Amino acid sequence: MATRQTSSSGKSKSPRIQVVLPEELCQQLAEFADAESRTVSNMAKVLIQQGVERLQQAQASQASPVQAGFRAEFFRQELEASQAQKPQRLRGAPRRVRLHRPD
């Protein structure tokens, strides 16, 4: 459980947790932090935030079957509407793409 401390002014500080890392992982974290001019603690916070956001996105993408059916129906309607339009012809002759070779 995260612990919350109070500062000398009486305001509560952010919750704190303690994590035990393998030596190799701790070294990698320190290298990443150094490369971005961050403290190890701040780098850990940033990486945890990114991981939590990815998990939330993954959970949001796993929609219920009702939502998935709605998305499929919406996609089908959009596809049918786009196919109902007459195909547009390209204007003019196709242009040649010139690739430059490195010296």
mmCIF file of C-alpha atoms in Angstrom:
data_model
loop_
_atom_site.group_PDB
_atom_site.id
_atom_site.type_symbol
_atom_site.label_atom_id
_atom_site.label_comp_id
_atom_site.label_asym_id
_atom_site.label_seq_id
_atom_site.Cartn_x
_atom_site.Cartn_y
_atom_site.Cartn_z
ATOM 1 C CA MET A 1 0.000 0.000 0.000
ATOM 2 C CA ALA A 2 1.299 3.444 -0.882
ATOM 3 C CA THR A 3 2.147 5.693 2.047
ATOM 4 C CA ARG A 4 1.344 9.385 2.135
ATOM 5 C CA GLN A 5 3.540 11.815 4.047
ATOM 6 C CA THR A 6 2.932 15.423 4.997
ATOM 7 C CA SER A 7 5.359 18.243 4.339
ATOM 8 C CA SER A 8 6.536 20.721 6.944
ATOM 9 C CA SER A 9 3.890 23.162 5.693
ATOM 10 C CA GLY A 10 1.159 20.628 6.449
ATOM 11 C CA LYS A 11 0.288 19.815 2.832
ATOM 12 C CA SER A 12 0.134 16.151 1.920
ATOM 13 C CA LYS A 13 2.815 14.803 -0.396
ATOM 14 C CA SER A 14 2.270 12.394 -3.272
ATOM 15 C CA PRO A 15 1.922 8.737 -2.285
ATOM 16 C CA ARG A 16 5.172 6.794 -2.159
ATOM 17 C CA ILE A 17 5.851 3.175 -2.968
ATOM 18 C CA GLN A 18 8.904 1.011 -2.576
ATOM 19 C CA VAL A 19 9.976 -1.336 -5.358
ATOM 20 C CA VAL A 20 12.715 -3.965 -5.363
ATOM 21 C CA LEU A 21 14.463 -4.296 -8.731
ATOM 22 C CA PRO A 22 17.044 -6.738 -10.013
ATOM 23 C CA GLU A 23 20.503 -5.184 -10.329
ATOM 24 C CA GLU A 24 20.485 -5.297 -14.147
ATOM 25 C CA LEU A 25 17.078 -3.626 -14.417
ATOM 26 C CA CYS A 26 18.122 -0.941 -11.947
ATOM 27 C CA GLN A 27 21.239 -0.235 -14.028
ATOM 28 C CA GLN A 28 19.178 0.059 -17.217
ATOM 29 C CA LEU A 29 16.757 2.403 -15.488
ATOM 30 C CA ALA A 30 19.658 4.568 -14.322
ATOM 31 C CA GLU A 31 21.063 4.688 -17.869
ATOM 32 C CA PHE A 32 17.691 5.716 -19.325
ATOM 33 C CA ALA A 33 17.321 8.386 -16.640
ATOM 34 C CA ASP A 34 20.809 9.726 -17.314
ATOM 35 C CA ALA A 35 20.157 9.870 -21.067
ATOM 36 C CA GLU A 36 17.046 11.998 -20.485
ATOM 37 C CA SER A 37 18.556 14.113 -17.677
ATOM 38 C CA ARG A 38 16.063 12.778 -15.148
ATOM 39 C CA THR A 39 16.356 11.298 -11.710
ATOM 40 C CA VAL A 40 15.961 7.536 -11.471
ATOM 41 C CA SER A 41 12.792 8.048 -9.447
ATOM 42 C CA ASN A 42 11.287 10.388 -12.052
ATOM 43 C CA MET A 43 12.244 8.028 -14.881
ATOM 44 C CA ALA A 44 10.519 5.166 -13.062
ATOM 45 C CA LYS A 45 7.404 7.342 -12.656
ATOM 46 C CA VAL A 46 7.360 8.203 -16.378
ATOM 47 C CA LEU A 47 7.767 4.556 -17.402
ATOM 48 C CA ILE A 48 5.023 3.456 -15.003
ATOM 49 C CA GLN A 49 2.692 6.136 -16.404
ATOM 50 C CA GLN A 50 3.356 4.948 -19.953
ATOM 51 C CA GLY A 51 2.727 1.341 -18.958
ATOM 52 C CA VAL A 52 -0.553 2.202 -17.229
ATOM 53 C CA GLU A 53 -1.707 4.184 -20.294
ATOM 54 C CA ARG A 54 -0.915 1.231 -22.573
ATOM 55 C CA LEU A 55 -2.853 -1.145 -20.334
ATOM 56 C CA GLN A 56 -5.827 1.219 -20.273
ATOM 57 C CA GLN A 57 -5.769 1.483 -24.076
ATOM 58 C CA ALA A 58 -5.570 -2.303 -24.400
ATOM 59 C CA GLN A 59 -8.532 -2.738 -22.058
ATOM 60 C CA ALA A 60 -10.526 -0.095 -23.931
ATOM 61 C CA SER A 61 -9.865 -1.825 -27.254
ATOM 62 C CA GLN A 62 -11.286 -5.092 -25.889
ATOM 63 C CA ALA A 63 -14.870 -3.967 -26.353
ATOM 64 C CA SER A 64 -17.929 -5.970 -25.445
ATOM 65 C CA PRO A 65 -19.576 -8.025 -28.219
ATOM 66 C CA VAL A 66 -22.378 -5.460 -28.464
ATOM 67 C CA GLN A 67 -19.876 -2.650 -29.054
ATOM 68 C CA ALA A 68 -17.924 -4.795 -31.518
ATOM 69 C CA GLY A 69 -21.131 -5.515 -33.435
ATOM 70 C CA PHE A 70 -21.938 -1.819 -33.517
ATOM 71 C CA ARG A 71 -18.460 -1.023 -34.857
ATOM 72 C CA ALA A 72 -18.765 -3.714 -37.530
ATOM 73 C CA GLU A 73 -22.164 -2.390 -38.594
ATOM 74 C CA PHE A 74 -20.841 1.178 -38.726
ATOM 75 C CA PHE A 75 -17.838 0.040 -40.783
ATOM 76 C CA ARG A 76 -20.123 -1.880 -43.150
ATOM 77 C CA GLN A 77 -22.349 1.169 -43.664
ATOM 78 C CA GLU A 78 -19.367 3.420 -44.351
ATOM 79 C CA LEU A 79 -17.914 0.923 -46.824
ATOM 80 C CA GLU A 80 -21.215 0.547 -48.662
ATOM 81 C CA ALA A 81 -21.634 4.322 -48.827
ATOM 82 C CA SER A 82 -18.150 4.761 -50.283
ATOM 83 C CA GLN A 83 -18.787 2.035 -52.883
ATOM 84 C CA ALA A 84 -22.035 3.700 -53.953
ATOM 85 C CA GLN A 85 -20.057 6.693 -55.217
ATOM 86 C CA LYS A 86 -18.745 6.604 -58.755
ATOM 87 C CA PRO A 87 -15.036 5.869 -58.935
ATOM 88 C CA GLN A 88 -12.961 8.958 -59.643
ATOM 89 C CA ARG A 89 -10.506 8.861 -62.496
ATOM 90 C CA LEU A 90 -7.007 10.165 -62.051
ATOM 91 C CA ARG A 91 -6.206 13.276 -64.023
ATOM 92 C CA GLY A 92 -3.231 13.312 -66.332
ATOM 93 C CA ALA A 93 -0.554 10.765 -66.928
ATOM 94 C CA PRO A 94 1.140 9.166 -63.956
ATOM 95 C CA ARG A 95 4.340 10.889 -62.911
ATOM 96 C CA ARG A 96 7.610 9.060 -62.730
ATOM 97 C CA VAL A 97 9.309 8.910 -59.392
ATOM 98 C CA ARG A 98 12.998 9.594 -59.644
ATOM 99 C CA LEU A 99 15.131 7.873 -57.014
ATOM 100 C CA HIS A 100 18.424 9.472 -56.169
ATOM 101 C CA ARG A 101 21.298 7.141 -55.495
ATOM 102 C CA PRO A 102 23.637 8.034 -52.648
ATOM 103 C CA ASP A 103 27.110 9.104 -53.730
#
